[in-house]
Amino acid sequence: MANYATNIFHASTENKQDLNKIEAFLDDNFNGFVNRYGDTVDAEFDSRWEYPEKAINELIALLAAKDKIYIRILTYELEDEYVSFRIFSQGKWNIKLS
């Protein structure tokens, strides 16, 4: 059985179309919950083994105002002591791995 990592996701932007895209993408691609309020989307979902880089890159590619969005994702898998914390701001990723 594969180990599953937990992803805690937060995004904020004033661009309503990008929020719609994020909410729909997370609903369509992950099992978990998505909560949208105001200019933010919070979610928690599982991925196999580690941070779901390919899927999140696909999500970022869909966004119209990449330089106006703030995203942070904490991914952890306790069995293998894996932790990844990533912040997307002003169109760039800041990645902290442990």
Coordinates of C-alpha atoms in Angstrom, one line a residue:
M1 CA 0.0 0.0 0.0
A2 CA 1.3 3.4 -0.9
N3 CA 1.9 6.0 1.7
Y4 CA -0.2 9.1 1.3
A5 CA 0.9 12.6 1.9
T6 CA -1.4 15.2 3.3
N7 CA -1.5 18.6 1.5
I8 CA -2.8 21.7 3.3
F9 CA -3.4 24.3 0.5
H10 CA -4.2 28.0 0.7
A11 CA -4.7 30.5 -2.1
S12 CA -5.7 34.2 -2.1
T13 CA -6.3 36.6 -5.0
E14 CA -8.7 39.3 -6.0
N15 CA -9.1 37.6 -9.4
K16 CA -12.4 35.8 -9.2
Q17 CA -11.8 33.8 -12.4
D18 CA -8.6 32.4 -11.0
L19 CA -10.4 31.5 -7.7
N20 CA -13.0 29.7 -9.8
K21 CA -10.3 27.8 -11.7
I22 CA -8.5 26.8 -8.5
E23 CA -11.7 25.6 -6.8
A24 CA -12.7 23.5 -9.8
F25 CA -9.3 22.1 -10.4
L26 CA -8.9 21.0 -6.8
D27 CA -12.4 19.4 -6.8
D28 CA -11.8 17.6 -10.1
N29 CA -8.2 16.3 -9.3
F30 CA -8.1 15.5 -5.6
N31 CA -10.0 13.8 -2.9
G32 CA -10.4 16.0 0.1
F33 CA -12.3 19.2 0.9
V34 CA -12.2 22.7 -0.6
N35 CA -13.5 25.7 1.2
R36 CA -13.9 29.1 -0.5
Y37 CA -14.7 32.3 1.2
G38 CA -14.1 35.9 0.1
D39 CA -10.9 36.1 -1.9
T40 CA -9.4 32.8 -0.6
V41 CA -9.6 29.1 -1.2
D42 CA -8.4 26.6 1.5
A43 CA -8.2 22.9 0.9
E44 CA -6.9 19.7 2.3
F45 CA -6.2 16.7 0.1
D46 CA -4.1 13.6 -0.2
S47 CA -1.4 12.8 -2.8
R48 CA 0.7 9.7 -3.2
W49 CA 4.1 9.7 -1.5
E50 CA 4.9 13.5 -1.8
Y51 CA 3.9 16.9 -3.0
P52 CA 1.9 16.6 -6.2
E53 CA 4.2 18.7 -8.4
K54 CA 2.8 17.8 -11.8
A55 CA -0.8 18.5 -10.8
I56 CA 0.0 21.8 -9.1
N57 CA 2.1 22.9 -12.1
E58 CA -1.0 22.2 -14.3
L59 CA -3.1 24.4 -12.0
I60 CA -0.6 27.3 -12.0
A61 CA -0.5 27.1 -15.9
L62 CA -4.3 27.7 -15.9
L63 CA -4.2 30.9 -13.9
A64 CA -4.5 34.3 -15.7
A65 CA -3.0 36.6 -13.0
K66 CA 0.0 34.5 -11.8
D67 CA 1.7 37.6 -10.4
K68 CA -1.3 38.6 -8.3
I69 CA -1.9 35.3 -6.5
Y70 CA -0.5 34.0 -3.3
I71 CA -0.5 30.2 -2.7
R72 CA 1.1 28.2 0.1
I73 CA 1.1 24.4 0.3
L74 CA 2.3 22.4 3.2
T75 CA 2.8 18.7 2.4
Y76 CA 3.7 16.1 4.9
E77 CA 3.9 12.3 5.2
L78 CA 4.8 11.3 8.7
E79 CA 5.7 7.7 8.1
D80 CA 8.7 8.6 5.9
E81 CA 9.3 11.9 7.8
Y82 CA 8.7 13.9 4.5
V83 CA 7.9 17.6 4.7
S84 CA 7.6 20.2 1.9
F85 CA 6.5 23.8 2.3
R86 CA 6.0 25.9 -0.8
I87 CA 5.0 29.5 -1.4
F88 CA 4.0 30.9 -4.8
S89 CA 4.1 34.7 -4.8
Q90 CA 4.6 37.3 -7.5
G91 CA 4.8 34.5 -10.1
K92 CA 7.6 32.5 -8.4
W93 CA 8.0 29.5 -6.1
N94 CA 9.9 29.6 -2.8
I95 CA 10.5 26.0 -1.9
K96 CA 11.5 24.7 1.5
L97 CA 12.1 20.9 1.8
S98 CA 13.0 18.9 4.8

